[in-house]
Amino acid sequence: MFDWLWRLLNYILSPFKTPTILIVGPPGSGKTTLLHMVKTGRFITFESTKSYCKETLSFEQSNVTFIDLGDSYKGFESLEEFSQNVSGIVLVVDASDSDSVNNAKKYLDSIYNLQVYKTKNIPVLIFGNKQDVVGCISREELKERLNIVEKKSKHEKVNPETTRVQVQMMSAKQNFGYQLGLRWLVSKARTV
């Protein structure tokens, strides 16, 4: 009975929420560069980030809190700890590096097992970064390698885990793709 009331209240207040987005991914995929792009609009490469960073930034006229786990949090154990109060997750993948893509599959499987993913229905945005690099895989190949299937007809069965997952190709270096993906994620995260 109260479920519909809670959803209505959540919908009405959603424009005023400050979503918290967790940024994860294999080392060297561009997590910190992405956060810097959102913050300044400029591309800068970073050395391996040793600690996590939490910042509340303005994105398209609203505040969003981002938590970049960096590379020192090697593990999937850290995901559960840091994901407790998030309303969305960004998985950044170096789509020009086969090892990064293989590692991203492990991250995605861990995300599917998070308690917050199972109970709060949080959205996941996968960025296929480094589209400016020769030999980078396509969106379709990345989806295939991560086992993400989109529903093609109303009778076709799909993996229920992938219905809240969006794949967006981007290049931080050439400044394209990340705004579109974050726009989708922030709009979904406000309703969590």
CSV table of C-alpha atoms in Angstrom, one decimal:
chain,number,residue,atom,x,y,z
A,1,MET,CA,0.0,0.0,0.0
A,2,PHE,CA,2.8,2.4,0.9
A,3,ASP,CA,4.9,1.3,-2.0
A,4,TRP,CA,3.0,3.4,-4.6
A,5,LEU,CA,3.1,6.4,-2.2
A,6,TRP,CA,6.9,6.0,-1.8
A,7,ARG,CA,7.4,5.8,-5.6
A,8,LEU,CA,5.2,8.9,-6.1
A,9,LEU,CA,7.1,10.9,-3.5
A,10,ASN,CA,10.4,9.7,-4.9
A,11,TYR,CA,9.3,10.8,-8.4
A,12,ILE,CA,8.2,14.3,-7.2
A,13,LEU,CA,11.4,14.9,-5.2
A,14,SER,CA,13.8,13.3,-7.8
A,15,PRO,CA,14.8,16.7,-9.4
A,16,PHE,CA,16.1,17.8,-6.0
A,17,LYS,CA,18.1,14.7,-5.2
A,18,THR,CA,21.9,14.7,-5.3
A,19,PRO,CA,22.7,11.3,-6.8
A,20,THR,CA,25.9,9.6,-5.8
A,21,ILE,CA,27.8,7.9,-8.6
A,22,LEU,CA,30.5,5.3,-8.0
A,23,ILE,CA,33.3,5.2,-10.7
A,24,VAL,CA,35.1,1.9,-11.0
A,25,GLY,CA,37.1,0.0,-13.6
A,26,PRO,CA,40.4,-1.7,-14.4
A,27,PRO,CA,43.7,0.3,-13.9
A,28,GLY,CA,44.5,2.8,-16.6
A,29,SER,CA,41.0,2.8,-18.1
A,30,GLY,CA,40.4,6.5,-17.5
A,31,LYS,CA,38.4,6.8,-14.3
A,32,THR,CA,40.2,9.8,-12.9
A,33,THR,CA,40.4,11.4,-16.3
A,34,LEU,CA,36.7,11.1,-16.6
A,35,LEU,CA,36.1,12.8,-13.2
A,36,HIS,CA,38.5,15.6,-14.2
A,37,MET,CA,36.6,16.0,-17.5
A,38,VAL,CA,33.3,16.4,-15.7
A,39,LYS,CA,34.9,18.9,-13.3
A,40,THR,CA,36.9,21.1,-15.7
A,41,GLY,CA,35.9,20.0,-19.3
A,42,ARG,CA,39.6,19.5,-20.0
A,43,PHE,CA,41.6,16.3,-20.8
A,44,ILE,CA,44.5,15.5,-18.6
A,45,THR,CA,46.2,12.1,-18.3
A,46,PHE,CA,46.9,10.9,-14.7
A,47,GLU,CA,49.3,8.5,-13.2
A,48,SER,CA,47.7,5.6,-11.5
A,49,THR,CA,45.5,7.0,-8.8
A,50,LYS,CA,46.4,5.6,-5.4
A,51,SER,CA,43.4,6.6,-3.3
A,52,TYR,CA,39.8,7.2,-3.7
A,53,CYS,CA,38.4,10.7,-4.5
A,54,LYS,CA,34.9,12.0,-3.6
A,55,GLU,CA,33.7,15.2,-5.1
A,56,THR,CA,30.3,16.9,-5.6
A,57,LEU,CA,30.3,18.6,-9.0
A,58,SER,CA,27.8,20.4,-11.1
A,59,PHE,CA,26.6,18.4,-14.1
A,60,GLU,CA,24.0,20.0,-16.3
A,61,GLN,CA,22.8,22.4,-13.7
A,62,SER,CA,22.5,19.9,-10.9
A,63,ASN,CA,24.8,18.5,-8.2
A,64,VAL,CA,26.1,15.0,-8.5
A,65,THR,CA,28.5,13.4,-6.0
A,66,PHE,CA,31.1,11.2,-7.7
A,67,ILE,CA,33.3,8.6,-5.9
A,68,ASP,CA,36.4,7.5,-8.0
A,69,LEU,CA,37.8,4.4,-6.4
A,70,GLY,CA,41.1,4.8,-8.2
A,71,ASP,CA,43.5,1.9,-8.8
A,72,SER,CA,44.6,1.2,-5.2
A,73,TYR,CA,41.2,-0.4,-4.5
A,74,LYS,CA,42.1,-3.5,-6.5
A,75,GLY,CA,39.3,-5.4,-5.6
A,76,PHE,CA,35.9,-6.3,-5.8
A,77,GLU,CA,35.8,-6.4,-2.0
A,78,SER,CA,36.0,-2.6,-2.0
A,79,LEU,CA,32.9,-2.4,-4.3
A,80,GLU,CA,30.5,-3.6,-1.6
A,81,GLU,CA,32.0,-1.2,1.0
A,82,PHE,CA,31.8,1.9,-1.3
A,83,SER,CA,28.5,1.0,-3.0
A,84,GLN,CA,26.3,1.2,0.1
A,85,ASN,CA,24.7,4.6,-0.6
A,86,VAL,CA,25.2,5.0,-4.3
A,87,SER,CA,22.4,5.6,-6.8
A,88,GLY,CA,24.4,4.6,-9.9
A,89,ILE,CA,27.7,3.0,-11.0
A,90,VAL,CA,30.0,3.9,-13.9
A,91,LEU,CA,32.3,1.1,-15.1
A,92,VAL,CA,35.1,2.6,-17.3
A,93,VAL,CA,36.8,0.3,-19.7
A,94,ASP,CA,39.8,0.9,-21.9
A,95,ALA,CA,38.2,-0.4,-25.1
A,96,SER,CA,41.6,-0.5,-26.9
A,97,ASP,CA,43.0,-3.0,-24.4
A,98,SER,CA,41.9,-6.6,-24.4
A,99,ASP,CA,43.1,-7.2,-20.8
A,100,SER,CA,41.0,-4.2,-19.7
A,101,VAL,CA,37.9,-5.5,-21.4
A,102,ASN,CA,38.4,-9.0,-19.8
A,103,ASN,CA,38.9,-7.4,-16.4
A,104,ALA,CA,35.8,-5.3,-16.9
A,105,LYS,CA,33.8,-8.4,-17.2
A,106,LYS,CA,34.9,-9.4,-13.7
A,107,TYR,CA,34.0,-6.0,-12.4
A,108,LEU,CA,30.5,-6.2,-14.1
A,109,ASP,CA,29.9,-9.6,-12.6
A,110,SER,CA,30.8,-8.2,-9.2
A,111,ILE,CA,28.5,-5.3,-9.7
A,112,TYR,CA,25.6,-7.7,-10.4
A,113,ASN,CA,26.4,-9.4,-7.1
A,114,LEU,CA,26.3,-6.1,-5.0
A,115,GLN,CA,23.5,-5.9,-2.4
A,116,VAL,CA,22.7,-2.4,-3.5
A,117,TYR,CA,22.4,-3.5,-7.2
A,118,LYS,CA,20.0,-6.3,-6.2
A,119,THR,CA,17.8,-4.3,-3.8
A,120,LYS,CA,17.8,-0.7,-5.1
A,121,ASN,CA,17.6,-1.4,-8.8
A,122,ILE,CA,20.5,1.0,-9.5
A,123,PRO,CA,21.6,1.8,-13.1
A,124,VAL,CA,25.0,1.0,-14.5
A,125,LEU,CA,26.8,2.9,-17.2
A,126,ILE,CA,29.6,1.2,-19.0
A,127,PHE,CA,32.0,3.6,-20.8
A,128,GLY,CA,34.0,2.1,-23.6
A,129,ASN,CA,36.8,4.7,-23.3
A,130,LYS,CA,39.7,5.5,-25.7
A,131,GLN,CA,37.7,5.4,-28.9
A,132,ASP,CA,40.5,7.6,-30.4
A,133,VAL,CA,43.0,4.7,-30.2
A,134,VAL,CA,43.5,2.7,-33.4
A,135,GLY,CA,42.2,-0.9,-32.9
A,136,CYS,CA,39.6,0.1,-30.3
A,137,ILE,CA,36.7,-2.3,-30.3
A,138,SER,CA,33.2,-1.2,-31.3
A,139,ARG,CA,30.2,-0.8,-29.0
A,140,GLU,CA,28.7,-4.0,-30.3
A,141,GLU,CA,31.9,-6.0,-29.7
A,142,LEU,CA,32.1,-4.6,-26.2
A,143,LYS,CA,28.5,-5.5,-25.4
A,144,GLU,CA,29.2,-9.0,-26.7
A,145,ARG,CA,32.4,-9.5,-24.7
A,146,LEU,CA,30.6,-8.3,-21.5
A,147,ASN,CA,27.6,-10.4,-22.3
A,148,ILE,CA,25.1,-7.5,-22.5
A,149,VAL,CA,22.1,-8.3,-24.6
A,150,GLU,CA,19.4,-5.8,-25.6
A,151,LYS,CA,15.8,-6.9,-26.0
A,152,LYS,CA,14.8,-7.0,-29.7
A,153,SER,CA,11.2,-8.1,-29.4
A,154,LYS,CA,8.6,-8.4,-26.7
A,155,HIS,CA,8.8,-12.2,-26.9
A,156,GLU,CA,12.6,-12.5,-26.7
A,157,LYS,CA,14.1,-13.3,-23.3
A,158,VAL,CA,17.0,-11.3,-22.0
A,159,ASN,CA,19.3,-11.4,-19.1
A,160,PRO,CA,17.4,-9.3,-16.4
A,161,GLU,CA,20.7,-8.0,-15.1
A,162,THR,CA,21.3,-6.1,-18.4
A,163,THR,CA,18.1,-4.1,-18.5
A,164,ARG,CA,19.5,-1.4,-16.2
A,165,VAL,CA,22.9,-1.3,-18.1
A,166,GLN,CA,23.8,1.2,-20.7
A,167,VAL,CA,26.9,1.0,-22.9
A,168,GLN,CA,28.3,4.3,-24.2
A,169,MET,CA,31.5,4.7,-26.2
A,170,MET,CA,33.6,7.7,-25.4
A,171,SER,CA,37.0,9.4,-25.8
A,172,ALA,CA,38.1,11.6,-22.9
A,173,LYS,CA,41.0,12.7,-25.1
A,174,GLN,CA,38.7,13.9,-27.9
A,175,ASN,CA,36.0,15.1,-25.5
A,176,PHE,CA,33.0,13.0,-26.8
A,177,GLY,CA,30.5,10.6,-25.5
A,178,TYR,CA,30.8,11.1,-21.7
A,179,GLN,CA,28.1,13.8,-21.5
A,180,LEU,CA,25.5,11.7,-23.2
A,181,GLY,CA,26.2,8.7,-21.0
A,182,LEU,CA,26.3,10.7,-17.8
A,183,ARG,CA,23.0,12.4,-18.7
A,184,TRP,CA,21.3,9.0,-19.0
A,185,LEU,CA,22.9,7.7,-15.7
A,186,VAL,CA,22.0,10.8,-13.7
A,187,SER,CA,18.4,10.8,-14.9
A,188,LYS,CA,18.1,7.1,-13.9
A,189,ALA,CA,20.0,7.6,-10.6
A,190,ARG,CA,17.6,10.3,-9.5
A,191,THR,CA,14.7,7.8,-9.4
A,192,VAL,CA,16.6,5.3,-7.2
